[in-house]
Each structure stands twice: as structure tokens, then as C-alpha cells.
Coordinates of C-alpha atoms and ligand atoms in Angstrom, one line a residue:
X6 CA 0.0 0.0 0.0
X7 CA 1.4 3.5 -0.6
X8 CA 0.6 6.6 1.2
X9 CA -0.1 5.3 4.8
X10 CA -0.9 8.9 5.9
X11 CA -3.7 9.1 3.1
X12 CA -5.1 6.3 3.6
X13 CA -5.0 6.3 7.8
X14 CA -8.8 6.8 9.3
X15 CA -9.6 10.6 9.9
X16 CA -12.6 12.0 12.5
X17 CA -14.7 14.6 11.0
X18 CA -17.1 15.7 13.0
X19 CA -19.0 12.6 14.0
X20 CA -17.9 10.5 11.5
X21 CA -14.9 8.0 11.0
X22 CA -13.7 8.5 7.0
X23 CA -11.4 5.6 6.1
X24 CA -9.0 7.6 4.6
X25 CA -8.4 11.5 4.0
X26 CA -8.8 11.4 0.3
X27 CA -11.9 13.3 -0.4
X28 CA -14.0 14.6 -3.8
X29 CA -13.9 17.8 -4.3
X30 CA -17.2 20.0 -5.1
X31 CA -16.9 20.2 -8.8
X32 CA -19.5 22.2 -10.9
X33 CA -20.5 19.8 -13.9
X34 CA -23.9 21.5 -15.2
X35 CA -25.9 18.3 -15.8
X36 CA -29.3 18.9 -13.9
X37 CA -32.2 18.6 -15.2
X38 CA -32.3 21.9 -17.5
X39 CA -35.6 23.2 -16.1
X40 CA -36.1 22.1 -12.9
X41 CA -32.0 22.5 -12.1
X42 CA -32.9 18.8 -9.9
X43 CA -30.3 16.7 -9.6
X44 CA -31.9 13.2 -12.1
X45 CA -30.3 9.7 -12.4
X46 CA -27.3 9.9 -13.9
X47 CA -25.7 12.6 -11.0
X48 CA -26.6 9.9 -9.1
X49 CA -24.7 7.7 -10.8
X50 CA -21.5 9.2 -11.1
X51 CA -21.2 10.6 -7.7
X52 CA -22.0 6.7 -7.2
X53 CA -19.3 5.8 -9.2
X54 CA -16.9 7.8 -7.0
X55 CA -18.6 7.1 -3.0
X56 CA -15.8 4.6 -1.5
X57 CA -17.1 3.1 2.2
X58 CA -16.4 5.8 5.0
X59 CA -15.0 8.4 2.2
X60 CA -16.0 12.1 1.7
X61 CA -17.6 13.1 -1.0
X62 CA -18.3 17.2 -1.4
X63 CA -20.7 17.6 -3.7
X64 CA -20.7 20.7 -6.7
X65 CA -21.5 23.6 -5.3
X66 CA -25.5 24.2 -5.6
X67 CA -27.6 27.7 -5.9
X68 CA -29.3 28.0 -2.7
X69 CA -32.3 30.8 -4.1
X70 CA -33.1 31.4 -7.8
X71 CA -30.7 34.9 -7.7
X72 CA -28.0 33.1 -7.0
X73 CA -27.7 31.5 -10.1
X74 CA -24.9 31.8 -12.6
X75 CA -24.6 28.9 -15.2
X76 CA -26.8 26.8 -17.0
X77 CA -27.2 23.6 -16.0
X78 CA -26.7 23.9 -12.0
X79 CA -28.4 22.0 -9.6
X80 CA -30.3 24.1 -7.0
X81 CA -31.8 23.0 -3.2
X82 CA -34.4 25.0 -3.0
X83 CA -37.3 23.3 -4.4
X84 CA -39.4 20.4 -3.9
X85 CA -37.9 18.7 -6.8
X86 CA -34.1 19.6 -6.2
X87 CA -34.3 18.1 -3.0
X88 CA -36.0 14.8 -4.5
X89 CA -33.4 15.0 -7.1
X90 CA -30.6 15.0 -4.2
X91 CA -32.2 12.3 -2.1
X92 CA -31.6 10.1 -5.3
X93 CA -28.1 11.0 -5.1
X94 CA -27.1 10.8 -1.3
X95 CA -28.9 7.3 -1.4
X96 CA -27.0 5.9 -3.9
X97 CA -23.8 7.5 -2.3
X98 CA -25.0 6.0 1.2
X99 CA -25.5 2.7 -0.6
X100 CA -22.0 2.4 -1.5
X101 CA -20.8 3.3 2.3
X102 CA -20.1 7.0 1.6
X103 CA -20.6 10.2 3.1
X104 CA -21.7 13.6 0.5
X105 CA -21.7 16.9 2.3
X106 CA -23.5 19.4 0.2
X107 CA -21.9 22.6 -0.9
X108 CA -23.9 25.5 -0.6
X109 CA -23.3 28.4 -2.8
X110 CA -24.5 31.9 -4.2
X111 CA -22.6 33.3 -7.2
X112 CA -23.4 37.3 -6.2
X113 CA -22.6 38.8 -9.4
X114 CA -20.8 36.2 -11.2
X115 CA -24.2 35.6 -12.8
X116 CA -26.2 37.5 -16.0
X117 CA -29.4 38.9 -16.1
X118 CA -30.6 35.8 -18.1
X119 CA -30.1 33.9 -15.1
X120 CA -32.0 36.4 -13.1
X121 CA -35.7 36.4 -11.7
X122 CA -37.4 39.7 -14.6
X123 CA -34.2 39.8 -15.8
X124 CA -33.4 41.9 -13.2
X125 CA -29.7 42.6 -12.4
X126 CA -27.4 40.1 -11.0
X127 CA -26.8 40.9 -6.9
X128 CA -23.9 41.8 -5.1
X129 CA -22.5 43.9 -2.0
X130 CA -21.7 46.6 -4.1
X131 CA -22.1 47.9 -8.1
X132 CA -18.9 46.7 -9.1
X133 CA -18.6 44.4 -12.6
X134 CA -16.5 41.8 -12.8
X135 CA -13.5 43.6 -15.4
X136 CA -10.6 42.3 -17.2
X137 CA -8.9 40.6 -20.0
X138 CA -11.0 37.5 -21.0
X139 CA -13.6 37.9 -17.9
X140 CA -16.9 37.3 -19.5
X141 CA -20.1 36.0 -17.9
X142 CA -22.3 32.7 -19.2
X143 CA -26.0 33.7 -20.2
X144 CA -28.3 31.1 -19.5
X145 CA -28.2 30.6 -23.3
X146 CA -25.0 29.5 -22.8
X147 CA -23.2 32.5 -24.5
X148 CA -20.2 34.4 -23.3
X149 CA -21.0 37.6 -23.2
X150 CA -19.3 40.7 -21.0
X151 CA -20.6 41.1 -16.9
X152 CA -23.1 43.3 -16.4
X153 CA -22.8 46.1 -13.3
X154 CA -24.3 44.2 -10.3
X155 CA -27.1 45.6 -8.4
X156 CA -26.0 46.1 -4.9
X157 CA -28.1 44.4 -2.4
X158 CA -30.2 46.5 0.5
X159 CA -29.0 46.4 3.4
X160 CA -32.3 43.9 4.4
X161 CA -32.0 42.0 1.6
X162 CA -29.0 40.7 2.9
X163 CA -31.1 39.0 6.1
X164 CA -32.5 37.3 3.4
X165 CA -29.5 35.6 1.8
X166 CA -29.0 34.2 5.2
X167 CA -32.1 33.3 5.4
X168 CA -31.8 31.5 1.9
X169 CA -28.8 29.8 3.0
X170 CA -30.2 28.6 6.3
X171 CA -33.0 27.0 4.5
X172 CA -31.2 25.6 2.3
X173 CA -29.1 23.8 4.7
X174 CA -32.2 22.6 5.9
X175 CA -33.5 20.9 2.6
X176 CA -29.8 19.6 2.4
X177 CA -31.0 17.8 5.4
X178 CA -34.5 16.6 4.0
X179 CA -32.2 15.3 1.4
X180 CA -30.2 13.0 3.4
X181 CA -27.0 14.6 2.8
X182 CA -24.2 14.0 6.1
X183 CA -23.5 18.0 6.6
X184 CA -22.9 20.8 4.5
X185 CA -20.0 23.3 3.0
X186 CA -20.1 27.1 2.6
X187 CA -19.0 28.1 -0.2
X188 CA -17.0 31.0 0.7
X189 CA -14.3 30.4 -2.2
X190 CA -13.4 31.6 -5.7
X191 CA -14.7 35.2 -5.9
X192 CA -18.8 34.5 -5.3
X193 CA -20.6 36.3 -3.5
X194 CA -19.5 35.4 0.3
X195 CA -16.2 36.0 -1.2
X196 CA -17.3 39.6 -2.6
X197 CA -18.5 40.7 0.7
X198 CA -15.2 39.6 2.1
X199 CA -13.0 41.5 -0.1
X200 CA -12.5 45.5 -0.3
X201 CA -12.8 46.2 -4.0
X202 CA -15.9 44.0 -4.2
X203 CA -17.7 45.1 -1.0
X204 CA -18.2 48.9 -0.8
X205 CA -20.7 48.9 1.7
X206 CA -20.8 51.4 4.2
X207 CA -23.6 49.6 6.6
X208 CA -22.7 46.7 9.2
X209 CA -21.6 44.2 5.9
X210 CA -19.0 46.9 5.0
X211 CA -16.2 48.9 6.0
X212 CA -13.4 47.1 8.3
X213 CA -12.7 43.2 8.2
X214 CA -15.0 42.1 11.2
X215 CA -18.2 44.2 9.1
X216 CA -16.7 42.6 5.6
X217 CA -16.9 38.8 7.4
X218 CA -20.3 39.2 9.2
X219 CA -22.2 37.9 6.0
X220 CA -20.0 34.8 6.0
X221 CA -20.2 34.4 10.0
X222 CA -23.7 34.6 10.2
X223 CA -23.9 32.1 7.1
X224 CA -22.0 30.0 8.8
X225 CA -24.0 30.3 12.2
X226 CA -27.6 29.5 10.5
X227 CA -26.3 26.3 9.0
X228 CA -24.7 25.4 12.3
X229 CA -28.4 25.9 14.0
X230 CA -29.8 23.6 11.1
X231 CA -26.9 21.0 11.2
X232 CA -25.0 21.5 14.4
X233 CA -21.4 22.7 14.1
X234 CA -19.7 19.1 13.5
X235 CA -21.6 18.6 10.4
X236 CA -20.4 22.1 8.9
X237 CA -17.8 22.9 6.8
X238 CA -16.4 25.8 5.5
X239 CA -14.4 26.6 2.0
X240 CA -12.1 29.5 1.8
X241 CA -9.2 30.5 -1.0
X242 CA -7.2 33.1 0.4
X243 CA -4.9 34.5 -2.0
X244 CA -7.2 33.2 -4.9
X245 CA -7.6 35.2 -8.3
X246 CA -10.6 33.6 -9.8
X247 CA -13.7 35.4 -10.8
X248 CA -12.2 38.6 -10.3
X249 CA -11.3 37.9 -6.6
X250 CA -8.2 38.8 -5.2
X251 CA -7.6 40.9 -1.9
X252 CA -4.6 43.1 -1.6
X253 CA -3.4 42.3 1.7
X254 CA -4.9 39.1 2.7
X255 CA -3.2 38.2 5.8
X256 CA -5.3 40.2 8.5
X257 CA -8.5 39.6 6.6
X258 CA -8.3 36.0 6.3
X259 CA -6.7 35.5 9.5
X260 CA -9.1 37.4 11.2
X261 CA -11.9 34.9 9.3
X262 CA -10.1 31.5 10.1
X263 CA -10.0 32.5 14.0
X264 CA -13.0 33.5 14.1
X265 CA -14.4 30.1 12.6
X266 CA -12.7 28.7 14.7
X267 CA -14.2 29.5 17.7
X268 CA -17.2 27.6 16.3
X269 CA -16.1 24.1 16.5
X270 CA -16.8 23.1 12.4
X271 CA -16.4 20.0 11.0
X272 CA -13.8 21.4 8.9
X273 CA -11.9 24.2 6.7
X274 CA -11.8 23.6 3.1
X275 CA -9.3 25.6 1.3
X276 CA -8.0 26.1 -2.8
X277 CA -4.5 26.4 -2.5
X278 CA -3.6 29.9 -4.4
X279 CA -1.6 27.4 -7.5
X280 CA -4.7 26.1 -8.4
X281 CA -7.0 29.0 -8.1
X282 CA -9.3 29.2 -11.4
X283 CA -8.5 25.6 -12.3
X284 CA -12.2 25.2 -13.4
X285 CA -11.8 27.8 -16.4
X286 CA -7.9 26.8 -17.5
X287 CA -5.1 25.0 -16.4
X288 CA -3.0 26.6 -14.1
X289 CA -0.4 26.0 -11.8
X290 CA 0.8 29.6 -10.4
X291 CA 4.5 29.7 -9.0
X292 CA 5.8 31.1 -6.3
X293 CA 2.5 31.6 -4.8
X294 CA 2.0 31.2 -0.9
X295 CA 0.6 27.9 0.7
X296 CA -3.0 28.6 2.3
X297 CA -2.6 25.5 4.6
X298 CA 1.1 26.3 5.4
X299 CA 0.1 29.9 6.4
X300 CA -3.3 29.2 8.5
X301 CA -3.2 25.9 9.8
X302 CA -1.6 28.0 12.9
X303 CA -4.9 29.8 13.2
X304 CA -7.0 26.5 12.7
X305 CA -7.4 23.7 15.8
X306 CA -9.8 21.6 13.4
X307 CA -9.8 19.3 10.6
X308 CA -8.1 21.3 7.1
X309 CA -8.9 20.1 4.1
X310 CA -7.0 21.4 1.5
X311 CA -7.2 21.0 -2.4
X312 CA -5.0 22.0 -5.8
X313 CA -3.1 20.2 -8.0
X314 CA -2.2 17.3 -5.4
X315 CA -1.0 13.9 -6.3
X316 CA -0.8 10.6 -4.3
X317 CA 2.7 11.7 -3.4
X318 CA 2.6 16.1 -2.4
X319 CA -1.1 14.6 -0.7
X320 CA 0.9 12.2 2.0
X321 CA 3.7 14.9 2.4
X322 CA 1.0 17.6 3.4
X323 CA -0.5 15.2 5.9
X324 CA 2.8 13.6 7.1
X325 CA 3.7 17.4 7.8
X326 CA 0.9 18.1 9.5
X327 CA -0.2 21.1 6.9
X328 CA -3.4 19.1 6.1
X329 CA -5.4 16.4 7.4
X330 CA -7.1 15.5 4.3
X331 CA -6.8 16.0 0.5
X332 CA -9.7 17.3 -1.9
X333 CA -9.2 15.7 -5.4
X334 CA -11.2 17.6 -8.3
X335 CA -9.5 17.3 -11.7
X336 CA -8.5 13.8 -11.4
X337 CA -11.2 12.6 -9.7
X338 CA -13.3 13.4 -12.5
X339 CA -10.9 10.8 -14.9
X340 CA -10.7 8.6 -12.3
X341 CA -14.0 7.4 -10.6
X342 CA -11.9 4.7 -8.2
X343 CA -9.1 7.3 -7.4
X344 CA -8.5 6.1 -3.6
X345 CA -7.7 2.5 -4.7
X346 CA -5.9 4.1 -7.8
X347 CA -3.5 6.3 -5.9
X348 CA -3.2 3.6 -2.9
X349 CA -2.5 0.8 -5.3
X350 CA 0.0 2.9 -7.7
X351 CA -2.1 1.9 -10.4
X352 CA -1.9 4.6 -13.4
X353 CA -4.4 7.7 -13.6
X354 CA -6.6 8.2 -16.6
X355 CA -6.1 12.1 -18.1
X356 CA -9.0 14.1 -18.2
X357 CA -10.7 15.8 -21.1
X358 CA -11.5 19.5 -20.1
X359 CA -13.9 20.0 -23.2
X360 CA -16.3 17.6 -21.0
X361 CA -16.4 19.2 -18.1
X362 CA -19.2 21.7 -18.4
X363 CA -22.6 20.3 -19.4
X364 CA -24.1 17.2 -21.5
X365 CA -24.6 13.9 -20.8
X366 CA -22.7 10.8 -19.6
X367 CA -19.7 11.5 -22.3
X368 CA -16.3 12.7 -19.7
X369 CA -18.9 12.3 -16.9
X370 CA -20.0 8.5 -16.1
X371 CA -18.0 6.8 -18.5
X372 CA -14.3 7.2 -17.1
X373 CA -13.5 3.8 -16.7
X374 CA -12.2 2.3 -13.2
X375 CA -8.6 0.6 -13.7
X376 CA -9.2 -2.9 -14.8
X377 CA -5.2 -3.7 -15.1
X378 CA -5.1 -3.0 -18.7
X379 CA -5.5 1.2 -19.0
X380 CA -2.6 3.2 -19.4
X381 CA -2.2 6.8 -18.0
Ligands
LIG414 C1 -13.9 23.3 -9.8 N1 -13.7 23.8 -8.5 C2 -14.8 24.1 -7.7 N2 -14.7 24.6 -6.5 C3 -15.7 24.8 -5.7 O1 -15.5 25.2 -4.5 N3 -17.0 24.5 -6.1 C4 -17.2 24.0 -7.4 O2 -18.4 23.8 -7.7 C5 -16.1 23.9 -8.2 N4 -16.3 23.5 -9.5 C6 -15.2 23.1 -10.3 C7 -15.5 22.5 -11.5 C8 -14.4 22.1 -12.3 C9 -14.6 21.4 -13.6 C10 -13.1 22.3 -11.8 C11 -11.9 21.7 -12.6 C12 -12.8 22.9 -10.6 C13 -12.4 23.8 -7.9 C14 -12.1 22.4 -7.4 O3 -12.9 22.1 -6.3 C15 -10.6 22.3 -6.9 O4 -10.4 23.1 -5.8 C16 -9.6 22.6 -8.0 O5 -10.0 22.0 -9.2 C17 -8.2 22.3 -7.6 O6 -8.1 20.9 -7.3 P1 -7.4 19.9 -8.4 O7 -8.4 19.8 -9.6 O8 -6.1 20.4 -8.8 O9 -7.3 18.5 -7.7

């Protein structure tokens, strides 16, 4: 066996993982394309890659109808998204595996296609997303340049948390074993955390404890719902995707990670800053700093950290004590039996990046698992 800090059993939360490889939440756009609900064949390739006592995070899922930015998304917050998931946690819990749920708003990485009227998309503050090659998705599927958001009222923001809250609570109805905040990759917990997205000059604005309210009282309503243990959290400080990208993001994120802290999650999920935009291109930034290197000081829980990790830098992390468990997304898409792959030495199937986003079962279900015969 190789890797025997990978595959050593890891407590998160209440539960006993096996081993401390986990999926990442990776966005694949293959709901059903009108009532965004999860249908069969999700269930089958998060199926596909459920190993016994093994977390699963699955893609990162609209939690109200504004905060949706691409076609194809699943959403939990309707009757027949959280049917749709129910398919997919029990075929995950059939298999012996755990799915937390990734709960996500995309603020105004989004289009007025996208958007209840056609209004604008939301945000903290009326600031477009600029830049060479930044262009938005309409929910025609055409790339088009961002719109200036509309900033959100200063009530309107009670009711994202409220969105979010109740959304953790269908992720319950649905089966799922706990839940993620997305607070990653320049969306909109992300905007409100970083100056030149959040403007605001009322209690979600201004200094770094107003700027990480939104995301602490996020974090708070699902913790009511779920109980802390069954929370997690995902951050990527020092990230550039979407747009993000704070100037000085030691004392914000610092301040952030303490402060999550203090509420006893079930994790802290970050991108490492390499891999940050991985889902638009491939990337692998140099000379960047190491978000688990630089906060696990600030963090007394479980890290999870993910970006372009193999079965070797994944058991160095852990063996150093930087991590305590590795998020797979790229290769876990090739590779649907990616624990026994990596803990076998057995070769890794490439993946095909022109499947990632949208249509059927093509680069989704039909990676094979290793058989003895594939070759990388
Ligand atoms: C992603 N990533 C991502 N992150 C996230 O928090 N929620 C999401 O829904 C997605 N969606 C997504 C889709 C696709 C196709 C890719 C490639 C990436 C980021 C992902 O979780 C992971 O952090 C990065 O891909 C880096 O890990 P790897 O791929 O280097 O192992």
C-alpha cells in the first residue's frame, strides 16, 4: 500500500472517514435543465466515486433562484431539487459514503438571463466583474461581458441568510451527512469579504469584522440547522478567480479562520492559491503562498485542502501536519476509483477539459475504473 498517511482513518465531526482522500465540489452543469434537480445519472457518477467511510463534497448548488450563474446547476431549493438529491445521497449511502453538500450563491458572477425579470445580478456593491477574458455565461450558454451588479439592501441581505439557512435545511430533508459554505473563488460570500468587491458602508462593510459578518452569520444558520460538526467551510485566500483577489490578505483571512474557529466546524476547506481558477484553464501559479502552510496556525480543526495534489505532495501535506485531508477535483473526475488508484500505484486516466461543463454521460460516467489494462 502506498501513502499510509492518506489512507489512515480521519474523525470529521461525528464521523470515522477511512482515509483523508476526499472529492472535491466540482460544478458539472448536468441537472435537469428546467427544474435545475439533480436526475439519475448525477446519481450515478457521484455513485461511481462514494468509496465506504469516504467524503464526498458535492458541486456547489444555488441556494435561491438569484444566486444562479450557469446553466445547468443544480439548485436545493425546491421540492424537486431536494427529491433529485435524495436520489443522489442514497446511492452515495448505498455504496458506504458520506456527501456533504456545498452550498453556494454566485453574487454577481451571474447574468441577467439567469435572473428572476431579468433583473440585475446581486452583489455587495455595483462593481462588474472587469478584465482581459472575464466574460459571464448567459443562460443561453453564450459568453457575453458582466453586467454592473445591483448592490443588495441592506435587508436583503437577512434574506441571503435566510436562503442559506433554509437551504441547509433541505440539504437535510435530502439525506446529505453535513454541508460546506462556499466562501471560495470570488462568489458572493467572497465579494462581501474582499475590499474592492464590498463597498458597503452599513454593518456588511467597511473594516474586516463588518466585511466577514455575512459569512459568520452564514456559517452560524447552518450550524443551527446542522449542528457545528456537520459544517464545513471553504475559503481560497490569495485566490484570483472570478475577479477575486484581496490586496493584503493576511489580516483579513486571519481574522476569518480565528474566528471560525471559535465555532467548532467540521472542517476548513481551502484552494490552495496554485490552483485557483483551475475550473476555467489549467493553471499551476508559482511562487505563490501555501494557504494550509500559512493558517493551519490559526485553525485547531480538521483542514482540508485541495489544488493540484498527487498521491505523493497529498501524504507529504498530511505527514507534515499542513493538512489532514486532501480534496481531489480534476482527477477525480478521470478517475472514478481514485483512492484505490492512488493507494494501489495503479496509473491515472487524463481528463478531457472540453467535458467538463454540461451534456450527458460523455467525460462524466464513462471514465473507466482501472481494470489492469489502461494506461495513463
Ligand atoms: C472546480 N472547482 C470548484 N470549487 C468549488 O468550490 N466549487 C465548485 O463547484 C467547483 N467546480 C469546479 C469545476 C471544475 C470542472 C473544476 C476543474 C474545478 C475547484 C475544485 O474544487 C478544486 O479546488 C480545483 O480543481 C483544484 O483541485 P485539483 O483539480 O487540482 O485537484
Amino acid at each position: 500500500m502506498n501513502f499510509p498517511h492518506l489512507f489512515s482513518p480521519l474523525q470529521v465531526g461525528p464521523y470515522r472517514l477511512q482515509h483523508r482522500v476526499v472529492m472535491a465540489p466540482l460544478t458539472r452543469m448536468r441537472a435537469d435543465r428546467s427544474s435545475f434537480a439533480p436526475r439519475p445519472l448525477n446519481a450515478e457518477y457521484y455513485a461511481q466515486r462514494a468509496t465506504p467511510g469516504a467524503l464526498l463534497i458535492a458541486e456547489a448548488t444555488p441556494v435561491m433562484v438569484t444566486g444562479r450563474g450557469n446553466p445547468g446547476t443544480p439548485g436545493i431549493y425546491s421540492e424537486a431539487q431536494i427529491a433529485g438529491w435524495r436520489g443522489v445521497v442514497d446511492a452515495v449511502h448505498a455504496k458506504g459514503g458520506l456527501i456533504f453538500l456545498q452550498l453556494w450563491h454566485v453574487g454577481r458572477v451571474s447574468h441577467s438571463s439567469f435572473q428572476p425579470g431579468g433583473a440585475l445580478p446581486v452583489a455587495p456593491s455595483a462593481v462588474a466583474i472587469a478584465g482581459n477574458g472575464m466574460l459571464a455565461m448567459t443562460a443561453g450558454g453564450k459568453m457575453v461581458p458582466y453586467e454592473t451588479p445591483r448592490a443588495l439592501e441592506t435587508d436583503e441581505v437577512g434574506q441571503i441568510v435566510e436562503a442559506f439557512r433554509q437551504a441547509a435545511d433541505n440539504a437535510k430533508q435530502a439525506g446529505f451527512d453535513g454541508v460546506e459554505i462556499h466562501g471560495a473563488n470570488g462568489y458572493l460570500l467572497e465579494q462581501f469579504l474582499q475590499s474592492h468587491t464590498n463597498l458597503r458602508t452599513d454593518k456588511y462593510g467597511g473594516g474586516i469584522e463588518n466585511r466577514a459578518r455575512l459569512l459568520l452569520e452564514i456559517t452560524e444558520a447552518a450550524t443551527r440547522v446542522w449542528g457545528a460538526d456537520r459544517v464545513g467551510v471553504r475559503l481560497s485566500p490569495y485566490g484570483i478567480a472570478n475577479g477575486s483577489g484581496e490586496d493584503d490578505p493576511m489580516p483579513l483571512y486571519t481574522h476569518v479562520i480565528k474566528a471560525l474557529d471559535q465555532l467548532g466546524l467540521a472542517y476548513l476547506h481551502f484552494i490552495e492559491p496554485r490552483s485557483s481558477g483551475a475550473g476555467r484553464a489549467e493553471v499551476n501559479w508559482q511562487n505563490v503562498p501555501s494557504a494550509m502552510v500559512l493558517f493551519r496556525p490559526h485553525w485547531r480543526g480538521v483542514l482540508i485542502s485541495a489544488g493540484g495534489f498527487t498521491g505523493e505532495t497529498a501524504e507529504a501535506a498530511i505527514a507534515a501536519g499542513h493538512a489532514d485531508a486532501i480534496a481531489f477535483g480534476r482527477i477525480f473526475i478521470s478517475n472514478p476509483d481514485l483512492p484505490r488508484r492512488l493507494r494501489d500505484g495503479f496509473p491515472l486516466t487524463p481528463y478531457n477539459r472540453a467535458t467538463f461543463y454540461g451534456g450527458e454521460a460523455a467525460g462524466y460516467t464513462d471514465y473507466p475504473v482501472y481494470d489492469g489494462m489502461a494506461t495513463a
